[in-house]
CSV table of C-alpha atoms in Angstrom, one decimal:
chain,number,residue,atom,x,y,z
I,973,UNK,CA,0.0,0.0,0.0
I,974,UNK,CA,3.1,2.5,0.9
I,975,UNK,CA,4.8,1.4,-2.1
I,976,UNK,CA,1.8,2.4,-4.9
I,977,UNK,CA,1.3,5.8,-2.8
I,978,UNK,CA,4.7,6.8,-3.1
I,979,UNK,CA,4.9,5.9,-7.2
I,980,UNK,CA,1.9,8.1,-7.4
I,981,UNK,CA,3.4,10.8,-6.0
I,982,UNK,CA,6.7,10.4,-7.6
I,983,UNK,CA,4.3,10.4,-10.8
I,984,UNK,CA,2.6,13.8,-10.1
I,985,UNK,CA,5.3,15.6,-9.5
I,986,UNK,CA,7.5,14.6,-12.6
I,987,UNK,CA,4.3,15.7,-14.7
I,988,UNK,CA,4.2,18.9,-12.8
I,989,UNK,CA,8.1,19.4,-13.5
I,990,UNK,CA,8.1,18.8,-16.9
I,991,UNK,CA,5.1,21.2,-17.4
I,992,UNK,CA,7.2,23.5,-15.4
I,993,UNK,CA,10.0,23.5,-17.6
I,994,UNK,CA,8.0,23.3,-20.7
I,995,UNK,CA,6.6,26.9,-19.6
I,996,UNK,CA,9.7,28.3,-18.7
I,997,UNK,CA,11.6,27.4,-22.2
I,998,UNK,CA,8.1,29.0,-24.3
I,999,UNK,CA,9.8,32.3,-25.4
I,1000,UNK,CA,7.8,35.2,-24.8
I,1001,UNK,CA,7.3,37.9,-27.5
I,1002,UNK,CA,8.6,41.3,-26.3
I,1003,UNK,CA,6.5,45.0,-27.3
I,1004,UNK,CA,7.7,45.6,-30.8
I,1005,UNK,CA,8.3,49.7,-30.9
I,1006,UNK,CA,6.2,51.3,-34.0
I,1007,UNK,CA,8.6,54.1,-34.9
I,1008,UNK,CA,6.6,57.3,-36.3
I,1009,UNK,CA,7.0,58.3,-40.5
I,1010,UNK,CA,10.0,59.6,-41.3
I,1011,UNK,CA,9.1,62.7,-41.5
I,1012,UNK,CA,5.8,64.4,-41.0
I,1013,UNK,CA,4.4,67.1,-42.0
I,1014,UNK,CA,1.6,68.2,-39.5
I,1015,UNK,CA,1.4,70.6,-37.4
I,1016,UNK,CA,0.8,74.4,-37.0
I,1017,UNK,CA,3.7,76.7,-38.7
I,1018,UNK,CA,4.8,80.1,-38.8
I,1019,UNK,CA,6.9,81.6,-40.8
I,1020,UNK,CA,8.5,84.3,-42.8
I,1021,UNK,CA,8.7,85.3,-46.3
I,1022,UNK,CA,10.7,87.5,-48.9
I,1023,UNK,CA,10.9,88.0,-52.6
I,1024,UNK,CA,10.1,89.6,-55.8
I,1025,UNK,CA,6.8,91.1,-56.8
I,1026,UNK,CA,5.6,92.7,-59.9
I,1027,UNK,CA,2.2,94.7,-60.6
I,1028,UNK,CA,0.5,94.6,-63.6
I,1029,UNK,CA,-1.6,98.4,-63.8
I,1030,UNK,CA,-4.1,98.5,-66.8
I,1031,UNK,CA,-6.5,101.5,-67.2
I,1032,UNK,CA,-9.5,101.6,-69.8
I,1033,UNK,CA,-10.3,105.3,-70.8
I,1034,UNK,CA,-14.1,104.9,-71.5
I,1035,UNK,CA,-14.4,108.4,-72.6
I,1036,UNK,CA,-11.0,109.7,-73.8
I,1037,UNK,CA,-10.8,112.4,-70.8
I,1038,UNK,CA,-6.9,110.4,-70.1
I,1039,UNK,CA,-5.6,109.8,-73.4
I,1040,UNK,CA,-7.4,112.1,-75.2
I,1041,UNK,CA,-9.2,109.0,-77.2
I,1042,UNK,CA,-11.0,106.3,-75.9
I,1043,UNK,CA,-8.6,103.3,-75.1
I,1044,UNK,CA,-6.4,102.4,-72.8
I,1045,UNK,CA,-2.9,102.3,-71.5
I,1046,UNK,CA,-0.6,99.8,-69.2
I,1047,UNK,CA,2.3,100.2,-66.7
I,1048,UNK,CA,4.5,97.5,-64.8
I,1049,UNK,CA,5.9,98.3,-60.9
I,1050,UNK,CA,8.5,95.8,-59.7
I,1051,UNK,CA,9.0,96.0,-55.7
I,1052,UNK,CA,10.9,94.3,-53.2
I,1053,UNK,CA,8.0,91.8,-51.3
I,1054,UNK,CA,8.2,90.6,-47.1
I,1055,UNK,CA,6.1,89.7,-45.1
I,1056,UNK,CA,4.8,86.9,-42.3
I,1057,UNK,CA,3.0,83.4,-42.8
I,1058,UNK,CA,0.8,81.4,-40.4
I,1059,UNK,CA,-1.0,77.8,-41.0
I,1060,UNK,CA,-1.7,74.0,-40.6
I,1061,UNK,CA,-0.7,71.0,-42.2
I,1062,UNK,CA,-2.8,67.7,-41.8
I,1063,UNK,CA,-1.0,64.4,-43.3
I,1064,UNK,CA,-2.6,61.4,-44.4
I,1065,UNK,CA,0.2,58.7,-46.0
I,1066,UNK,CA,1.8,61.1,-48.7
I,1067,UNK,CA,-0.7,63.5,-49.3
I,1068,UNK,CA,-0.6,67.0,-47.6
I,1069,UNK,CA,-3.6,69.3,-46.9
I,1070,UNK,CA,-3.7,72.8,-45.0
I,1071,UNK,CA,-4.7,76.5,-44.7
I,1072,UNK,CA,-2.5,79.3,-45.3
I,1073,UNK,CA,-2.8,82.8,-44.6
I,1074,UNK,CA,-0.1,85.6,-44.9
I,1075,UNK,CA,0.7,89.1,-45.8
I,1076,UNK,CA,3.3,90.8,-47.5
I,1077,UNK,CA,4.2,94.3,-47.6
I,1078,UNK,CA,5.6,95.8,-51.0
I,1079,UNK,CA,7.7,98.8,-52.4
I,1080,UNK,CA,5.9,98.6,-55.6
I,1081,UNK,CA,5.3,101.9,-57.5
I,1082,UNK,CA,5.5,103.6,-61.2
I,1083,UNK,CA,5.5,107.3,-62.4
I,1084,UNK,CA,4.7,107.7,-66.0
I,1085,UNK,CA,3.9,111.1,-68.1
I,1086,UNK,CA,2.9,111.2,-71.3
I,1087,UNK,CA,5.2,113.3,-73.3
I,1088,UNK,CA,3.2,112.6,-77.0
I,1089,UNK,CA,-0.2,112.7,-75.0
I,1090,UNK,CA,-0.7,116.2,-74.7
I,1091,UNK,CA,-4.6,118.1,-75.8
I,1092,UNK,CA,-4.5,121.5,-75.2
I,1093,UNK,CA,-1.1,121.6,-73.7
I,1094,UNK,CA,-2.7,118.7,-70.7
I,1095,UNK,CA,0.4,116.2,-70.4
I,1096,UNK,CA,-1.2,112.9,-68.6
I,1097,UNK,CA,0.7,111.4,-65.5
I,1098,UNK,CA,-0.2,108.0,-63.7
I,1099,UNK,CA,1.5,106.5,-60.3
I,1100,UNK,CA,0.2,103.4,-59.3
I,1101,UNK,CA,1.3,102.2,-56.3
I,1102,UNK,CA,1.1,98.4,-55.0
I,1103,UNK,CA,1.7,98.5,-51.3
I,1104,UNK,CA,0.6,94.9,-49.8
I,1105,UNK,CA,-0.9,91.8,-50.4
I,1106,UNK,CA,-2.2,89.1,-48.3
I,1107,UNK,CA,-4.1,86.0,-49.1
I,1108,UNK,CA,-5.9,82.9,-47.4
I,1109,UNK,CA,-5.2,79.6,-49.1
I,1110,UNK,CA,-5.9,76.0,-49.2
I,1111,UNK,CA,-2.6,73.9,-49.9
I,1112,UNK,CA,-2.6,70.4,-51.2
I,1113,UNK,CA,0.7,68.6,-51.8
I,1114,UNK,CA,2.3,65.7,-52.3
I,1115,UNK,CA,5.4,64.5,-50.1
I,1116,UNK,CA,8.3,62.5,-50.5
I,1117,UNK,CA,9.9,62.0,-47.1
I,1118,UNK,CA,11.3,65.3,-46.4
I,1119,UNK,CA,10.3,67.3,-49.5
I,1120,UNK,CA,6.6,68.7,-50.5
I,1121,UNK,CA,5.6,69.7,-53.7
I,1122,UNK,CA,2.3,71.4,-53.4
I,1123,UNK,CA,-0.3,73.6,-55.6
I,1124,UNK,CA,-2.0,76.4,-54.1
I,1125,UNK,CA,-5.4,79.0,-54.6
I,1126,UNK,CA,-8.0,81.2,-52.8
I,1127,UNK,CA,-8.7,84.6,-51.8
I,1128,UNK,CA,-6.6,87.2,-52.2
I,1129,UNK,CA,-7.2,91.4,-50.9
I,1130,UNK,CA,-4.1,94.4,-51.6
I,1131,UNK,CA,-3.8,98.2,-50.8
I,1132,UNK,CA,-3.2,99.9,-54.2
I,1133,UNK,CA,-3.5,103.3,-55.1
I,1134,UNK,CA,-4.0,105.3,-58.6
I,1135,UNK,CA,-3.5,108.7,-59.5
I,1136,UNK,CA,-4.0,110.0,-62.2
I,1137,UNK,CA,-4.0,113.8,-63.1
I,1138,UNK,CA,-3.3,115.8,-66.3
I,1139,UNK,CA,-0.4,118.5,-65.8
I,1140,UNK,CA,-1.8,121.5,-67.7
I,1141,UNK,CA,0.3,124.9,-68.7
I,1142,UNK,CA,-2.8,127.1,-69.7
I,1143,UNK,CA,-5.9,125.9,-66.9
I,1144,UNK,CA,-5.6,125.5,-63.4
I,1145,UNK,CA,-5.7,122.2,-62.2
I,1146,UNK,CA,-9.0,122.2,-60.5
I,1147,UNK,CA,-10.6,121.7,-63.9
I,1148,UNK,CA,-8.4,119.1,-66.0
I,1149,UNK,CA,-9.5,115.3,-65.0
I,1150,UNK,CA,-7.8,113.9,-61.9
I,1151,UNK,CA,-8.2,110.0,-60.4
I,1152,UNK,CA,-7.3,109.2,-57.3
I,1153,UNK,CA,-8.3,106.1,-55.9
I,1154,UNK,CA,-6.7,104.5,-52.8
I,1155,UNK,CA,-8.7,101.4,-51.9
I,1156,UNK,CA,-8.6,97.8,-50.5
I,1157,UNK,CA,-9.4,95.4,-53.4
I,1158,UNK,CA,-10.3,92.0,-53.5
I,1159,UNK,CA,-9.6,88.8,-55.5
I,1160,UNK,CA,-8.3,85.8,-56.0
I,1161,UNK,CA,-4.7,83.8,-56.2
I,1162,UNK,CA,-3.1,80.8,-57.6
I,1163,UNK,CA,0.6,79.0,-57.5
I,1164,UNK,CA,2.6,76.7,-56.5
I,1165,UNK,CA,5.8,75.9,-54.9
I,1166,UNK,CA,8.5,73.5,-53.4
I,1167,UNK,CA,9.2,72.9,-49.3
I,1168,UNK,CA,12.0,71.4,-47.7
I,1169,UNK,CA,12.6,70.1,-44.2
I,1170,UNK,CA,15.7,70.9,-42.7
I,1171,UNK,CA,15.3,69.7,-39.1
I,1172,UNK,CA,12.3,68.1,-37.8
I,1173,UNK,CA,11.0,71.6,-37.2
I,1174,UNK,CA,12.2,73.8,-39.6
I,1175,UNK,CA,11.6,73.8,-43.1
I,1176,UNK,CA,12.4,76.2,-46.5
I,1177,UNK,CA,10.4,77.3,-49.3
I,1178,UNK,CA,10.4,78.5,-53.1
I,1179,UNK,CA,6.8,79.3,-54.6
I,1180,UNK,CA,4.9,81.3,-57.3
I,1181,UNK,CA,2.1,83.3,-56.9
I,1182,UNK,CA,-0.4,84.7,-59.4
I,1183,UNK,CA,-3.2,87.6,-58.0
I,1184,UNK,CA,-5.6,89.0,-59.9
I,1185,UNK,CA,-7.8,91.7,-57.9
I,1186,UNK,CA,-10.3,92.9,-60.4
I,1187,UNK,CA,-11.5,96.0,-61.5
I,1188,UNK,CA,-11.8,99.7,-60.1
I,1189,UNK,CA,-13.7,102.0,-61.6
I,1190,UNK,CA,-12.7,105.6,-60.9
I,1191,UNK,CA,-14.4,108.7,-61.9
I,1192,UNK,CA,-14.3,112.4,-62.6
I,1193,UNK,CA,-16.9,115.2,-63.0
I,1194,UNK,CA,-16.0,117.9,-65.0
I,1195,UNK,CA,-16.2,121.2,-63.1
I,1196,UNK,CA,-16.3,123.1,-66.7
I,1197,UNK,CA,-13.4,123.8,-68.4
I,1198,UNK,CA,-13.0,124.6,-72.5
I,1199,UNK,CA,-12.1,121.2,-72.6
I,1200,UNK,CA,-13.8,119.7,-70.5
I,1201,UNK,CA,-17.8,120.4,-69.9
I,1202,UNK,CA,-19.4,121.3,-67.1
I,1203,UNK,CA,-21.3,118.4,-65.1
I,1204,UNK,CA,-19.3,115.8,-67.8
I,1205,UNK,CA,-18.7,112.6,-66.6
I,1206,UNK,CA,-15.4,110.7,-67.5
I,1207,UNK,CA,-14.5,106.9,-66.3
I,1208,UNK,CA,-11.6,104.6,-66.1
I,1209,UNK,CA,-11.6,101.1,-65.5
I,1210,UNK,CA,-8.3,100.1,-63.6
I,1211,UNK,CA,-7.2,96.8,-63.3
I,1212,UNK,CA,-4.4,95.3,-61.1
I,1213,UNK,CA,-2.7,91.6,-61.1
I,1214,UNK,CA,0.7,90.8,-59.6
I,1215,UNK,CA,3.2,88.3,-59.6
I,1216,UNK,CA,5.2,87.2,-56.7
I,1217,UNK,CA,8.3,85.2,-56.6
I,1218,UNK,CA,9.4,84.0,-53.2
I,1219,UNK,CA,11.7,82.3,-50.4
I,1220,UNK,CA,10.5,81.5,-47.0
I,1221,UNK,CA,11.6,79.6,-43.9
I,1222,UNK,CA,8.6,77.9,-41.8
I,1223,UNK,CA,9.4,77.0,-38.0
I,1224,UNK,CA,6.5,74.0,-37.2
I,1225,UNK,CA,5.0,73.0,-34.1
I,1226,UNK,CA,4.5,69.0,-33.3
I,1227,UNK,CA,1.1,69.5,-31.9
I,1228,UNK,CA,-0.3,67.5,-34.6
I,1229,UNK,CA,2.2,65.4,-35.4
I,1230,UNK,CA,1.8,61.4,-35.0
I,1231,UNK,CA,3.5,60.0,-32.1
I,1232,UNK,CA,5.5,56.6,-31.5
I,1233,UNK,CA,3.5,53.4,-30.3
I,1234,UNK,CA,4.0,50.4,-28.6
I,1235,UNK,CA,2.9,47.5,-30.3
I,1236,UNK,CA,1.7,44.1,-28.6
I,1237,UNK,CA,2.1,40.7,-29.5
């Protein structure tokens, strides 16, 4: 009877060692560490920009009170462009989405007098003056790692001023045509550009801009002149585009960025 009790428990406890063992040689899979993309591009950014701008000034003279002749006339103002940038960047695989607003100040402005134009001894002068621009785009891109190539477009508003006056040597000024017209205009902008990351928070720029801001219409009332008659009416249509051509460096924020994870096996 002592003899089969002490096989049994020589039995259990050999099964309950080898289980043992057989547990403690299973190898246990460890947390595997997800690393983040290699680069990513959301976030919150601002920035600042510089560069190259050029305003396009055409004027329609509806009446001939300018030019002496119904038609119209053109003048180009090249400017040094800076300014600031603020916007987000959302990232989903390799395509790029965000907002973008900024505004640059300009140095943009043209003189021109009309030597041939002169009626009467009138001599007509234009300055146009182009002194800021600031927009509020949508971006969409496409990046590679650590560059974006993206196409941009949406509203655009700019300070620009016309003045435009006849220079007379026989009647006082007060009764030759004279525009002036200092306004906030609105319209719209398209471009595209090239962005580089540097360091995981700082990243350079190259892009092309295209604004087009409509047309003004300015206009004068005759005070009565012998040129001019009393009570006339005379009208201009102005219209202004630009072209910029600028650098910028972008300092992001990680507020949006993806973070590591831990994955478990």
């Amino acid at each position: 009877m002592l003899r089969k009790i002490a096989l049994s428990a020589a039995t259990i406890v050999t099964i309950s060692t080898t289980a043992l063992a057989a547990d403690l040689a299973r190898p246990v899979a460890a947390p595997v560490f997800v690393p983040p993309p290699a680069f990513s591009w959301a976030g919150i950014y601002v920035g600042a920009t510089a560069g190259y701008a050029r305003g396009y000034h055409h004027y329609d003279d509806l009446q001939g009170a300018f030019l002496g002749y119904p038609g119209f006339s053109d003048q180009r103002s090249n400017g040094f462009a800076f300014g600031g940038t603020l916007g987000v960047n959302f990232q989903a695989g390799s395509l790029v989405y965000g907002l973008e607003t900024d505004i640059n100040w300009l140095t943009n402005s043209v003189t021109y007098v009309d030597p041939n134009g002169g009626i009467n001894n009138f001599f007509p002068s234009v300055t146009n003056d182009l002194n800021y621009i600031g927009t509020l785009r949508g971006r969409l891109g496409l990046a590679v790692d650590r560059t974006l190539v993206y196409f941009t477009a949406g509203l655009a508003y700019a300070g620009v001023e016309n003045t435009i006056q006849y220079n007379s040597f026989r009647f006082p000024t007060w009764n030759v045509p004279y525009y002036n017209v200092d306004t906030t205009r609105v319209g719209w902008v398209v471009g595209a550009g090239v962005e580089y990351a540097l360091a995981p928070n700082w990243t350079v720029k190259g892009e092309a801009l295209y604004v087009d801001l409509g047309t003004t219409e300015a206009n004068w009332v005759s005070p009565g002149s012998p040129t001019f008659p009393a009570f006339a009416n005379y009208n201009l249509n102005l219209d202004t585009t630009a072209a910029l051509i600028r650098g910028g460096v972008n300092y992001k924020f990680d507020w949006l960025a993806p973070t590591p994870s831990i994955a478990r096996y």
